[in-house]
Amino acid sequence: VQLQASGGGLEQPGGSPRLFCAASGSIFGINVMGWYRQAPGKQRDLVATVTNSGGTNYAGSVKGRFTIFRDNVKNTVYLQMNSLKPEDTALYYCKAQRSVAPYIVWGQGTLVTVSS
C-alpha cells in the first residue's frame, strides 16, 4: 500500500487548508488512518486519527480547529484545518494502520507553513 499526501503550502494565520492522503495498492486491512506532524527540531506527534467506522481522536492542540474524515470508497483521508496558527507549521504525514503486514505505512510529508 502507498500513501500519497498533498495539500500543504504557505498559509496565513486563520487560514483553512485541507490536506489529502490517498491510499493505493494493497489497501486491504486498513483499519485506522491518521495525520501526524513534525515541527522543525521536534518529534513527530499525533494530530488526528479516524477508524473505519468513523471514530475520531484528536490532539488537544487541534481539537475544535481540525477535522479528520475519510472516504472509504475513494480510499482517501482528509484533514480540514481551520483557524491556523503559526505553531501549526510542520511537516504533516499520513499514516495507515493495517491488520495485515505491513502493519504500519507512512506517506511522505506535506509541508504546511503558517506565516503572515
Short mmCIF file of N, CA, C and O in Angstrom, two decimals:
data_model
loop_
_atom_site.label_atom_id
_atom_site.label_comp_id
_atom_site.label_asym_id
_atom_site.label_seq_id
_atom_site.Cartn_x
_atom_site.Cartn_y
_atom_site.Cartn_z
N VAL A 1 0.85 -1.18 0.00
CA VAL A 1 0.00 0.00 0.00
C VAL A 1 0.89 1.24 0.00
O VAL A 1 1.94 1.25 0.63
N GLN A 2 0.47 2.23 -0.75
CA GLN A 2 1.19 3.50 -0.80
C GLN A 2 0.24 4.62 -0.39
O GLN A 2 -0.95 4.57 -0.68
N LEU A 3 0.79 5.60 0.31
CA LEU A 3 0.02 6.76 0.74
C LEU A 3 0.61 8.01 0.09
O LEU A 3 1.80 8.25 0.19
N GLN A 4 -0.23 8.76 -0.56
CA GLN A 4 0.19 9.99 -1.24
C GLN A 4 -0.49 11.18 -0.58
O GLN A 4 -1.69 11.34 -0.68
N ALA A 5 0.31 11.99 0.10
CA ALA A 5 -0.23 13.16 0.79
C ALA A 5 -0.06 14.41 -0.06
O ALA A 5 0.93 14.55 -0.78
N SER A 6 -1.01 15.31 0.07
CA SER A 6 -0.94 16.57 -0.67
C SER A 6 -1.78 17.62 0.04
O SER A 6 -2.51 17.31 0.99
N GLY A 7 -1.65 18.85 -0.42
CA GLY A 7 -2.49 19.92 0.10
C GLY A 7 -1.77 20.93 0.96
O GLY A 7 -2.36 21.91 1.39
N GLY A 8 -0.49 20.72 1.23
CA GLY A 8 0.25 21.66 2.05
C GLY A 8 0.64 22.90 1.27
O GLY A 8 0.41 22.99 0.07
N GLY A 9 1.22 23.85 1.97
CA GLY A 9 1.67 25.07 1.34
C GLY A 9 1.82 26.18 2.36
O GLY A 9 1.80 25.95 3.56
N LEU A 10 1.96 27.39 1.84
CA LEU A 10 2.10 28.56 2.69
C LEU A 10 0.71 29.11 2.98
O LEU A 10 -0.05 29.41 2.05
N GLU A 11 0.39 29.22 4.25
CA GLU A 11 -0.92 29.68 4.67
C GLU A 11 -0.78 30.86 5.64
O GLU A 11 0.19 30.94 6.38
N GLN A 12 -1.77 31.71 5.63
CA GLN A 12 -1.79 32.82 6.58
C GLN A 12 -2.47 32.36 7.88
O GLN A 12 -3.31 31.44 7.86
N PRO A 13 -2.11 32.96 8.98
CA PRO A 13 -2.83 32.66 10.23
C PRO A 13 -4.33 32.84 10.02
O PRO A 13 -4.76 33.79 9.37
N GLY A 14 -5.07 31.89 10.56
CA GLY A 14 -6.51 31.92 10.38
C GLY A 14 -7.00 31.20 9.15
O GLY A 14 -8.21 31.06 8.95
N GLY A 15 -6.08 30.71 8.33
CA GLY A 15 -6.44 30.03 7.09
C GLY A 15 -7.11 28.69 7.31
O GLY A 15 -7.10 28.14 8.43
N SER A 16 -7.66 28.13 6.22
CA SER A 16 -8.42 26.88 6.30
C SER A 16 -8.06 25.93 5.15
O SER A 16 -8.91 25.60 4.32
N PRO A 17 -6.85 25.44 5.11
CA PRO A 17 -6.50 24.50 4.07
C PRO A 17 -7.01 23.10 4.37
O PRO A 17 -7.40 22.79 5.51
N ARG A 18 -6.98 22.26 3.37
CA ARG A 18 -7.37 20.86 3.54
C ARG A 18 -6.24 19.98 3.02
O ARG A 18 -5.74 20.20 1.91
N LEU A 19 -5.85 19.01 3.81
CA LEU A 19 -4.86 18.04 3.39
C LEU A 19 -5.56 16.78 2.91
O LEU A 19 -6.63 16.42 3.41
N PHE A 20 -4.90 16.12 1.97
CA PHE A 20 -5.43 14.90 1.39
C PHE A 20 -4.40 13.78 1.51
O PHE A 20 -3.20 14.03 1.36
N CYS A 21 -4.87 12.57 1.73
CA CYS A 21 -3.99 11.42 1.72
C CYS A 21 -4.72 10.27 1.03
O CYS A 21 -5.70 9.75 1.56
N ALA A 22 -4.23 9.91 -0.14
CA ALA A 22 -4.86 8.86 -0.93
C ALA A 22 -4.07 7.56 -0.79
O ALA A 22 -2.85 7.55 -0.98
N ALA A 23 -4.77 6.50 -0.47
CA ALA A 23 -4.15 5.18 -0.38
C ALA A 23 -4.34 4.44 -1.69
O ALA A 23 -5.41 4.49 -2.30
N SER A 24 -3.30 3.75 -2.10
CA SER A 24 -3.39 2.95 -3.33
C SER A 24 -2.62 1.66 -3.12
O SER A 24 -1.92 1.47 -2.13
N GLY A 25 -2.76 0.77 -4.09
CA GLY A 25 -2.09 -0.52 -3.96
C GLY A 25 -2.93 -1.48 -3.15
O GLY A 25 -4.14 -1.51 -3.25
N SER A 26 -2.27 -2.24 -2.29
CA SER A 26 -2.96 -3.24 -1.48
C SER A 26 -3.57 -2.57 -0.26
O SER A 26 -2.96 -2.50 0.81
N ILE A 27 -4.77 -2.04 -0.40
CA ILE A 27 -5.40 -1.28 0.67
C ILE A 27 -6.17 -2.18 1.63
O ILE A 27 -6.73 -1.71 2.62
N PHE A 28 -6.15 -3.48 1.38
CA PHE A 28 -6.87 -4.42 2.25
C PHE A 28 -6.35 -4.32 3.67
O PHE A 28 -5.16 -4.25 3.91
N GLY A 29 -7.26 -4.31 4.61
CA GLY A 29 -6.87 -4.39 6.01
C GLY A 29 -6.54 -3.07 6.68
O GLY A 29 -6.11 -3.06 7.84
N ILE A 30 -6.76 -1.96 6.00
CA ILE A 30 -6.51 -0.68 6.66
C ILE A 30 -7.63 -0.43 7.66
O ILE A 30 -8.80 -0.40 7.31
N ASN A 31 -7.26 -0.26 8.91
CA ASN A 31 -8.23 -0.04 9.98
C ASN A 31 -8.30 1.42 10.40
O ASN A 31 -9.36 2.01 10.49
N VAL A 32 -7.16 1.99 10.66
CA VAL A 32 -7.08 3.36 11.15
C VAL A 32 -6.19 4.17 10.23
O VAL A 32 -5.13 3.70 9.81
N MET A 33 -6.65 5.36 9.92
CA MET A 33 -5.79 6.29 9.18
C MET A 33 -5.66 7.56 10.02
O MET A 33 -6.56 7.92 10.78
N GLY A 34 -4.51 8.19 9.87
CA GLY A 34 -4.30 9.35 10.71
C GLY A 34 -3.32 10.34 10.12
O GLY A 34 -2.66 10.06 9.11
N TRP A 35 -3.26 11.46 10.75
CA TRP A 35 -2.31 12.51 10.41
C TRP A 35 -1.42 12.77 11.62
O TRP A 35 -1.90 12.84 12.75
N TYR A 36 -0.16 12.92 11.34
CA TYR A 36 0.84 13.27 12.33
C TYR A 36 1.62 14.46 11.81
O TYR A 36 1.60 14.73 10.61
N ARG A 37 2.31 15.16 12.69
CA ARG A 37 3.10 16.29 12.23
C ARG A 37 4.40 16.38 12.99
O ARG A 37 4.50 15.95 14.13
N GLN A 38 5.36 16.95 12.30
CA GLN A 38 6.69 17.12 12.89
C GLN A 38 7.18 18.52 12.60
O GLN A 38 7.42 18.87 11.44
N ALA A 39 7.26 19.30 13.64
CA ALA A 39 7.79 20.65 13.51
C ALA A 39 9.32 20.60 13.54
O ALA A 39 9.90 19.64 14.04
N PRO A 40 9.98 21.61 13.01
CA PRO A 40 11.46 21.62 13.00
C PRO A 40 12.04 21.41 14.39
O PRO A 40 11.65 22.11 15.35
N GLY A 41 12.92 20.45 14.51
CA GLY A 41 13.59 20.19 15.77
C GLY A 41 12.76 19.46 16.81
O GLY A 41 13.18 19.33 17.96
N LYS A 42 11.58 19.00 16.41
CA LYS A 42 10.70 18.33 17.37
C LYS A 42 10.36 16.92 16.89
O LYS A 42 10.61 16.57 15.74
N GLN A 43 9.78 16.14 17.75
CA GLN A 43 9.39 14.79 17.39
C GLN A 43 8.08 14.81 16.62
O GLN A 43 7.36 15.80 16.60
N ARG A 44 7.80 13.68 15.99
CA ARG A 44 6.55 13.55 15.25
C ARG A 44 5.42 13.23 16.24
O ARG A 44 5.52 12.31 17.04
N ASP A 45 4.37 14.02 16.15
CA ASP A 45 3.26 13.89 17.10
C ASP A 45 1.94 13.62 16.39
O ASP A 45 1.74 14.03 15.23
N LEU A 46 1.05 12.99 17.10
CA LEU A 46 -0.29 12.73 16.60
C LEU A 46 -1.04 14.04 16.39
O LEU A 46 -0.97 14.95 17.23
N VAL A 47 -1.76 14.13 15.27
CA VAL A 47 -2.69 15.23 15.05
C VAL A 47 -4.12 14.70 15.20
O VAL A 47 -4.90 15.21 16.00
N ALA A 48 -4.44 13.68 14.42
CA ALA A 48 -5.79 13.12 14.47
C ALA A 48 -5.80 11.75 13.80
O ALA A 48 -4.99 11.49 12.91
N THR A 49 -6.71 10.91 14.25
CA THR A 49 -6.92 9.60 13.62
C THR A 49 -8.41 9.37 13.39
O THR A 49 -9.25 9.97 14.08
N VAL A 50 -8.68 8.48 12.44
CA VAL A 50 -10.07 8.11 12.16
C VAL A 50 -10.11 6.62 11.85
O VAL A 50 -9.26 6.11 11.12
N THR A 51 -11.07 5.92 12.43
CA THR A 51 -11.20 4.49 12.21
C THR A 51 -12.09 4.22 11.00
O THR A 51 -12.70 5.13 10.43
N ASN A 52 -12.18 2.95 10.66
CA ASN A 52 -13.05 2.55 9.54
C ASN A 52 -14.51 2.96 9.77
O ASN A 52 -15.22 3.28 8.82
N SER A 53 -14.92 2.93 11.02
CA SER A 53 -16.30 3.25 11.34
C SER A 53 -16.53 4.73 11.61
O SER A 53 -17.64 5.14 11.93
N GLY A 54 -15.47 5.53 11.46
CA GLY A 54 -15.61 6.97 11.60
C GLY A 54 -15.26 7.53 12.97
O GLY A 54 -15.40 8.73 13.20
N GLY A 55 -14.83 6.68 13.88
CA GLY A 55 -14.42 7.17 15.17
C GLY A 55 -13.16 8.00 15.07
O GLY A 55 -12.24 7.65 14.34
N THR A 56 -13.13 9.12 15.76
CA THR A 56 -12.01 10.05 15.64
C THR A 56 -11.33 10.30 16.97
O THR A 56 -11.92 10.14 18.04
N ASN A 57 -10.10 10.73 16.87
CA ASN A 57 -9.30 11.11 18.03
C ASN A 57 -8.43 12.28 17.63
O ASN A 57 -7.88 12.28 16.52
N TYR A 58 -8.32 13.28 18.49
CA TYR A 58 -7.57 14.49 18.16
C TYR A 58 -6.58 14.85 19.26
O TYR A 58 -6.84 14.63 20.45
N ALA A 59 -5.49 15.44 18.84
CA ALA A 59 -4.59 16.05 19.80
C ALA A 59 -5.29 17.26 20.40
O ALA A 59 -6.05 17.95 19.72
N GLY A 60 -4.99 17.53 21.66
CA GLY A 60 -5.65 18.64 22.32
C GLY A 60 -5.40 19.98 21.65
O GLY A 60 -6.27 20.86 21.65
N SER A 61 -4.24 20.12 21.04
CA SER A 61 -3.87 21.39 20.43
C SER A 61 -4.65 21.71 19.17
O SER A 61 -4.67 22.87 18.72
N VAL A 62 -5.30 20.70 18.58
CA VAL A 62 -6.04 20.94 17.34
C VAL A 62 -7.53 20.70 17.50
O VAL A 62 -8.30 21.00 16.58
N LYS A 63 -7.94 20.16 18.62
CA LYS A 63 -9.35 19.84 18.82
C LYS A 63 -10.20 21.10 18.70
O LYS A 63 -9.87 22.14 19.28
N GLY A 64 -11.24 21.00 17.93
CA GLY A 64 -12.10 22.15 17.69
C GLY A 64 -11.69 22.99 16.50
O GLY A 64 -12.46 23.84 16.04
N ARG A 65 -10.47 22.77 15.99
CA ARG A 65 -10.00 23.53 14.83
C ARG A 65 -9.82 22.65 13.61
O ARG A 65 -10.04 23.08 12.49
N PHE A 66 -9.37 21.42 13.83
CA PHE A 66 -9.11 20.50 12.74
C PHE A 66 -10.18 19.41 12.74
O PHE A 66 -10.67 19.00 13.81
N THR A 67 -10.50 18.91 11.56
CA THR A 67 -11.44 17.80 11.42
C THR A 67 -10.85 16.76 10.49
O THR A 67 -10.42 17.10 9.37
N ILE A 68 -10.84 15.51 10.93
CA ILE A 68 -10.37 14.42 10.08
C ILE A 68 -11.57 13.63 9.63
O ILE A 68 -12.52 13.39 10.40
N PHE A 69 -11.58 13.24 8.37
CA PHE A 69 -12.63 12.39 7.87
C PHE A 69 -12.08 11.57 6.70
O PHE A 69 -11.06 11.94 6.12
N ARG A 70 -12.76 10.50 6.39
CA ARG A 70 -12.27 9.63 5.35
C ARG A 70 -13.39 9.23 4.41
O ARG A 70 -14.56 9.19 4.79
N ASP A 71 -12.99 8.94 3.20
CA ASP A 71 -13.90 8.43 2.18
C ASP A 71 -13.41 7.02 1.86
O ASP A 71 -12.39 6.85 1.19
N ASN A 72 -14.10 6.02 2.37
CA ASN A 72 -13.66 4.63 2.19
C ASN A 72 -13.81 4.15 0.76
O ASN A 72 -13.17 3.17 0.37
N VAL A 73 -14.64 4.82 -0.02
CA VAL A 73 -14.78 4.45 -1.43
C VAL A 73 -13.56 4.95 -2.21
O VAL A 73 -13.01 4.25 -3.05
N LYS A 74 -13.16 6.17 -1.92
CA LYS A 74 -12.00 6.75 -2.59
C LYS A 74 -10.69 6.41 -1.90
O LYS A 74 -9.62 6.79 -2.39
N ASN A 75 -10.77 5.71 -0.76
CA ASN A 75 -9.57 5.35 0.00
C ASN A 75 -8.72 6.58 0.31
O ASN A 75 -7.49 6.57 0.14
N THR A 76 -9.39 7.62 0.74
CA THR A 76 -8.72 8.88 1.00
C THR A 76 -9.11 9.39 2.38
O THR A 76 -10.27 9.29 2.79
N VAL A 77 -8.13 9.94 3.08
CA VAL A 77 -8.39 10.58 4.36
C VAL A 77 -8.05 12.06 4.22
O VAL A 77 -7.10 12.42 3.52
N TYR A 78 -8.86 12.88 4.83
CA TYR A 78 -8.73 14.33 4.71
C TYR A 78 -8.47 14.93 6.09
O TYR A 78 -8.92 14.39 7.10
N LEU A 79 -7.78 16.05 6.09
CA LEU A 79 -7.63 16.82 7.31
C LEU A 79 -8.02 18.26 6.99
O LEU A 79 -7.29 18.96 6.28
N GLN A 80 -9.19 18.64 7.46
CA GLN A 80 -9.63 20.02 7.30
C GLN A 80 -9.06 20.83 8.45
O GLN A 80 -9.34 20.55 9.62
N MET A 81 -8.27 21.80 8.10
CA MET A 81 -7.59 22.61 9.10
C MET A 81 -8.21 24.00 9.10
O MET A 81 -8.26 24.66 8.06
N ASN A 82 -8.69 24.45 10.23
CA ASN A 82 -9.28 25.79 10.36
C ASN A 82 -8.53 26.59 11.42
O ASN A 82 -7.86 26.02 12.28
N SER A 83 -8.67 27.88 11.33
CA SER A 83 -8.09 28.78 12.34
C SER A 83 -6.61 28.46 12.57
O SER A 83 -6.16 28.31 13.71
N LEU A 84 -5.87 28.38 11.48
CA LEU A 84 -4.46 28.03 11.58
C LEU A 84 -3.69 29.02 12.43
O LEU A 84 -3.96 30.23 12.42
N LYS A 85 -2.70 28.47 13.13
CA LYS A 85 -1.81 29.28 13.95
C LYS A 85 -0.37 29.03 13.49
O LYS A 85 -0.08 27.97 12.93
N PRO A 86 0.52 29.97 13.75
CA PRO A 86 1.93 29.75 13.37
C PRO A 86 2.49 28.45 13.95
O PRO A 86 3.32 27.80 13.30
N GLU A 87 2.05 28.07 15.12
CA GLU A 87 2.56 26.84 15.74
C GLU A 87 2.05 25.58 15.07
O GLU A 87 2.46 24.48 15.43
N ASP A 88 1.18 25.71 14.08
CA ASP A 88 0.75 24.57 13.29
C ASP A 88 1.74 24.27 12.16
O ASP A 88 1.58 23.28 11.45
N THR A 89 2.73 25.12 12.00
CA THR A 89 3.74 24.90 10.97
C THR A 89 4.48 23.61 11.23
O THR A 89 5.02 23.40 12.33
N ALA A 90 4.49 22.72 10.23
CA ALA A 90 5.12 21.42 10.39
C ALA A 90 5.01 20.64 9.09
O ALA A 90 4.27 21.02 8.17
N LEU A 91 5.77 19.55 9.04
CA LEU A 91 5.57 18.54 8.01
C LEU A 91 4.44 17.63 8.49
O LEU A 91 4.52 17.10 9.61
N TYR A 92 3.44 17.48 7.68
CA TYR A 92 2.29 16.64 8.03
C TYR A 92 2.40 15.31 7.28
O TYR A 92 2.53 15.30 6.06
N TYR A 93 2.31 14.23 8.04
CA TYR A 93 2.42 12.89 7.49
C TYR A 93 1.10 12.14 7.69
O TYR A 93 0.48 12.24 8.75
N CYS A 94 0.71 11.36 6.69
CA CYS A 94 -0.42 10.47 6.91
C CYS A 94 0.10 9.07 7.19
O CYS A 94 1.20 8.69 6.78
N LYS A 95 -0.70 8.34 7.91
CA LYS A 95 -0.30 7.01 8.37
C LYS A 95 -1.50 6.08 8.28
O LYS A 95 -2.63 6.47 8.54
N ALA A 96 -1.21 4.84 7.90
CA ALA A 96 -2.25 3.82 7.87
C ALA A 96 -1.85 2.67 8.78
O ALA A 96 -0.68 2.24 8.76
N GLN A 97 -2.79 2.22 9.57
CA GLN A 97 -2.59 1.05 10.41
C GLN A 97 -3.43 -0.09 9.84
O GLN A 97 -4.62 0.08 9.59
N ARG A 98 -2.77 -1.24 9.64
CA ARG A 98 -3.43 -2.35 8.98
C ARG A 98 -3.48 -3.57 9.87
O ARG A 98 -2.69 -3.72 10.80
N SER A 99 -4.38 -4.46 9.54
CA SER A 99 -4.49 -5.72 10.28
C SER A 99 -3.59 -6.79 9.67
O SER A 99 -3.50 -7.90 10.20
N VAL A 100 -2.94 -6.47 8.55
CA VAL A 100 -2.02 -7.40 7.90
C VAL A 100 -0.73 -6.66 7.61
O VAL A 100 -0.70 -5.43 7.57
N ALA A 101 0.34 -7.40 7.44
CA ALA A 101 1.64 -6.77 7.16
C ALA A 101 1.64 -6.13 5.78
O ALA A 101 1.04 -6.68 4.85
N PRO A 102 2.28 -5.00 5.62
CA PRO A 102 2.92 -4.22 6.67
C PRO A 102 1.88 -3.53 7.55
O PRO A 102 0.92 -2.96 7.05
N TYR A 103 2.08 -3.59 8.84
CA TYR A 103 1.06 -3.13 9.77
C TYR A 103 0.99 -1.61 9.86
O TYR A 103 -0.06 -1.06 10.18
N ILE A 104 2.10 -0.96 9.60
CA ILE A 104 2.16 0.50 9.64
C ILE A 104 2.74 1.00 8.32
O ILE A 104 3.79 0.52 7.89
N VAL A 105 2.05 1.94 7.71
CA VAL A 105 2.54 2.54 6.47
C VAL A 105 2.48 4.05 6.62
O VAL A 105 1.45 4.60 7.05
N TRP A 106 3.56 4.69 6.23
CA TRP A 106 3.62 6.16 6.28
C TRP A 106 3.64 6.71 4.87
O TRP A 106 4.28 6.14 3.98
N GLY A 107 2.98 7.84 4.68
CA GLY A 107 3.12 8.58 3.45
C GLY A 107 4.26 9.57 3.56
O GLY A 107 4.84 9.75 4.64
N GLN A 108 4.57 10.23 2.46
CA GLN A 108 5.59 11.27 2.53
C GLN A 108 4.97 12.50 3.19
O GLN A 108 3.76 12.63 3.24
N GLY A 109 5.75 13.35 3.72
CA GLY A 109 5.22 14.54 4.39
C GLY A 109 4.79 15.61 3.41
O GLY A 109 5.31 15.71 2.30
N THR A 110 3.85 16.40 3.85
CA THR A 110 3.47 17.59 3.09
C THR A 110 3.61 18.77 4.04
O THR A 110 3.12 18.76 5.16
N LEU A 111 4.33 19.79 3.58
CA LEU A 111 4.70 20.90 4.46
C LEU A 111 3.59 21.93 4.53
O LEU A 111 3.09 22.40 3.50
N VAL A 112 3.23 22.29 5.74
CA VAL A 112 2.30 23.40 5.98
C VAL A 112 3.07 24.46 6.74
O VAL A 112 3.59 24.20 7.83
N THR A 113 3.13 25.64 6.17
CA THR A 113 3.81 26.76 6.79
C THR A 113 2.79 27.86 7.04
O THR A 113 2.11 28.30 6.11
N VAL A 114 2.67 28.26 8.28
CA VAL A 114 1.70 29.29 8.64
C VAL A 114 2.46 30.56 9.00
O VAL A 114 3.18 30.61 10.00
N SER A 115 2.30 31.55 8.16
CA SER A 115 3.06 32.79 8.36
C SER A 115 2.34 33.93 7.67
O SER A 115 1.74 33.76 6.61
N SER A 116 2.42 35.09 8.28
CA SER A 116 1.85 36.28 7.65
C SER A 116 2.91 37.01 6.83
O SER A 116 2.62 38.03 6.22
#
